[in-house]
Amino acid sequence: MEERDLQKLLSEMSLDEKIDQMLQLNGQFYSEDSEVVTGPMKQFGINEKQINQAGSVLNVTGARNVKRIQDNYMKKNPHKIPLMFMADIINGYRTIFPMPLAQGCTFDTDLAKEIAAVSAREAARAGIHVTFSPMVDLVRDARWGRVMESTGEDTYLNCCFAQAMVEGYQGEDVGSKDTLAACVKHFAAYGLPTAGREYNNVELSERTLRDNYLPAYEAAVKAGCEMAMTSFNTINLIPVTGHSYLTRDILRGEMGFEGVLISDWASIAEMVNHGYAHDKKDAAYKAIVAGVDIDMMTDCYTNNLKKLVEEGQISEELIDEAVMRILKLKNKLGLFENPYKGADEIEDERAEIPEEHRKLARRAAAESFVLLKNDGLLPISKDSLEKGHRKIAFIGPYIFEKNMNSTWSFFVNTEDNVTIEEALKANGYNHNISLAKGSTILSPGDYVPGFAYNSYCDATEDELNQMRLEAVRKAKEADLVVMALGEHREQSGEGASRADITIPKVQMELFNAVYEVNKNIAVILFSGRPLDIRDINDKARAILEVWMPGTEGGNAIVDVIFGHTPPGGRLAMSFPYSVGQVPIFYNEFNTGRRLTQDNERTRCISKYLDIPNTPLYPFGYGLTYTDFQYSNITLSSNVLKSDTAIEARVAVTNIGNLAAKEVVQMYIQDLVGSVVRPIRELKGFKKILLQPGETQVVSFEINCEMLKFTDINMNFVAEHGQFKVYIGQDSTTENEAEFEFIK
Ligand code: BGC
């Protein structure tokens, strides 16, 4: 449709109709028996007419189902404006890829883009038009359950992934059958809830907000992201859903966002709970003034906006502005021409996941695995197994676990997943292997409420003892034990903050019992967040963090532990030494009393008495099956001027015997600023494959854009002075050079 046709359509719509375009409902309102307004709908406070005019629906999928709903809806909708279908497709639809934090650990944005494109294609076939992704909240506190949905603790890394994911979902044309419109979330700073407790308030300075938290949302906007979602939290005591300065001035004004802004689930009504609005009407007023276009799952807009217009509190133009944005998006998606868009029953309902999607999931998982520790135990040689020189016991609840998907994998058939046990068989590892579950994932007494089901330990003490005895027996007979342990998948994700971020006790008891009889333990660690793993770190000889790896998890794990594929991940989020350190992140600031080797036994120093200042494993860290050597840095010049760039180079050599990928990381430090500057910040990275003995020269451009920050006067500028550049394997590298920036 041409823009003037949309204007004409808007002018013909009644005020009620327009307001209902701004309502988003979930699938229960469109189920087959929803012809009559049933109990829950009554409670919700809306009637059939509003349902038939609501502009969008969330988390309903399936080509057949979506087409049925669209057909029924179009028959009843006064202007035949198609419904828009949105869903949370955060790491795949039918094929589940590694969770987003794991994708961050790949340091491979092309891979993330490919994953997003495949996810979009699968979801589009199921009738979805918009995904509530990417989630780009900066995360530094592992207690928060939603760290799994973000690509980590670093602003620059998150920006790169935000852009890649938006490009992957949206492709060249959001109107095509294969693509989805992306919705960046949760604007803003939802990743900083006080004390890591879900939905808690957020307090931060405007400078930190601008320098660290906002850039990734902006990167998504600049990549053309069609939608944005407000967050549940307050920022400096104002709920974001009613925070005009953030949503109108910064998001729309400064960042140039022209798309549709949606509230998070019920976040308009929740402004009443926050004590920021008197009632739903007041909440609706605050949200529309802030420029929120769609009300997700409350009746605040649909039942109050008309009154607000009639009372003259808001103008109808405010409504028109929002509705026009919604209509424009529907038009871009091509829904007026084809309300089903990519929905296709045949492809959507096919029995098998396409082989190329599985291959991508398998490759992506291996690229996301972070080898935290290895004293030579990994990789395991298949030869020695076959010749009977070694016996391996595979022990732990995750050996047999089908569900290795992150919590947001709602639309899958878990039966499609490959367990470690299945992968061992399928890849021909049948000799000299024994298997034992050893324990449940959760301990007796643990209870994790879920979205669809609740999780708890369903074994009796007796059964647990039996399991453990069997595992210990098998461990005793083996030369090497591979233990697959970790958090329950429901222990991370929304509503899953944890104060104690350790592996469930029942599994630690299993680990310690196995350790008593066999010290050769390699741990495969499953988690939705960095965990406190001090116990196993002291005892295990190797630890491979595999996060929630998704559909091809088992195959990828087998590929990596037997050396078929080297682990490719580097930490996108620091592994704290203990929860006492969080929030912890590499790009912190110096204090006036820095801890050094010389003053560690002095009292009044910025340190803990009982734990180190440094994390167990820092940002950017990860081993693989070879070692790399870095040359010193050479700079093309020691002076950088505003309108030019300099080049920093290193030569990286694979000094081991296996080919593997290295993530070459460049950090910059501004030595003195008008405000205190971080000790270093990631400003570039390159992932390269090196054959044994091979050397590659890696170069990075340094320009003045990279040096900018919010200065003492709140201007975003680069200040002249001395800078250090570090290039190396992780955020602690000491390989440095110095340059001066002259304006
Ligand atoms: C979450 C969002 C999600 C929405 C719709 C909310 O609870 O915070 O991230 O997109 O639900 O499912």
Short mmCIF file of C-alpha atoms and ligand atoms in Angstrom, two decimals, residues 24 58-59 87-88 90 132-133 135 146 149 185-186 190 198-199 229-230 232 263-265 296 408 410 451 494, ligand 1:
data_model
loop_
_atom_site.label_atom_id
_atom_site.label_comp_id
_atom_site.label_asym_id
_atom_site.label_seq_id
_atom_site.Cartn_x
_atom_site.Cartn_y
_atom_site.Cartn_z
CA GLN A 24 -1.96 -7.01 21.97
CA LEU A 58 1.58 -12.97 20.82
CA ASN A 59 3.04 -16.42 21.14
CA ALA A 87 6.52 -14.39 19.35
CA ASP A 88 9.69 -14.86 21.36
CA ILE A 90 15.25 -15.86 20.72
CA PHE A 132 10.76 -10.24 20.36
CA SER A 133 14.49 -10.40 19.82
CA MET A 135 17.54 -8.91 23.73
CA ARG A 146 17.97 -13.46 32.12
CA GLU A 149 19.18 -14.02 26.86
CA LYS A 185 14.40 -5.28 24.03
CA HIS A 186 14.21 -4.44 26.86
CA TYR A 190 16.68 -4.10 32.34
CA GLU A 198 14.19 -9.99 38.80
CA TYR A 199 12.05 -6.92 37.98
CA MET A 229 10.07 -3.06 23.72
CA THR A 230 10.10 -1.08 26.95
CA PHE A 232 9.66 -3.67 33.30
CA SER A 263 5.28 -2.34 26.32
CA ASP A 264 6.52 -5.50 27.96
CA TRP A 265 3.86 -7.88 29.25
CA MET A 296 0.92 -5.98 25.63
CA TRP A 408 12.62 -19.46 25.89
CA PHE A 410 8.61 -22.74 23.70
CA PHE A 451 6.04 -21.21 32.50
CA GLU A 494 12.78 -14.82 33.25
C1 BGC B 1 9.22 -10.80 28.71
C2 BGC B 1 9.55 -10.37 27.31
C3 BGC B 1 8.76 -11.19 26.32
C4 BGC B 1 7.30 -11.05 26.63
C5 BGC B 1 6.41 -11.80 25.66
C6 BGC B 1 7.73 -10.87 28.97
O1 BGC B 1 7.46 -11.50 30.17
O2 BGC B 1 9.84 -9.93 29.62
O3 BGC B 1 10.93 -10.51 27.08
O4 BGC B 1 9.06 -10.79 25.02
O5 BGC B 1 7.06 -11.54 27.93
O6 BGC B 1 6.49 -13.15 25.80
#
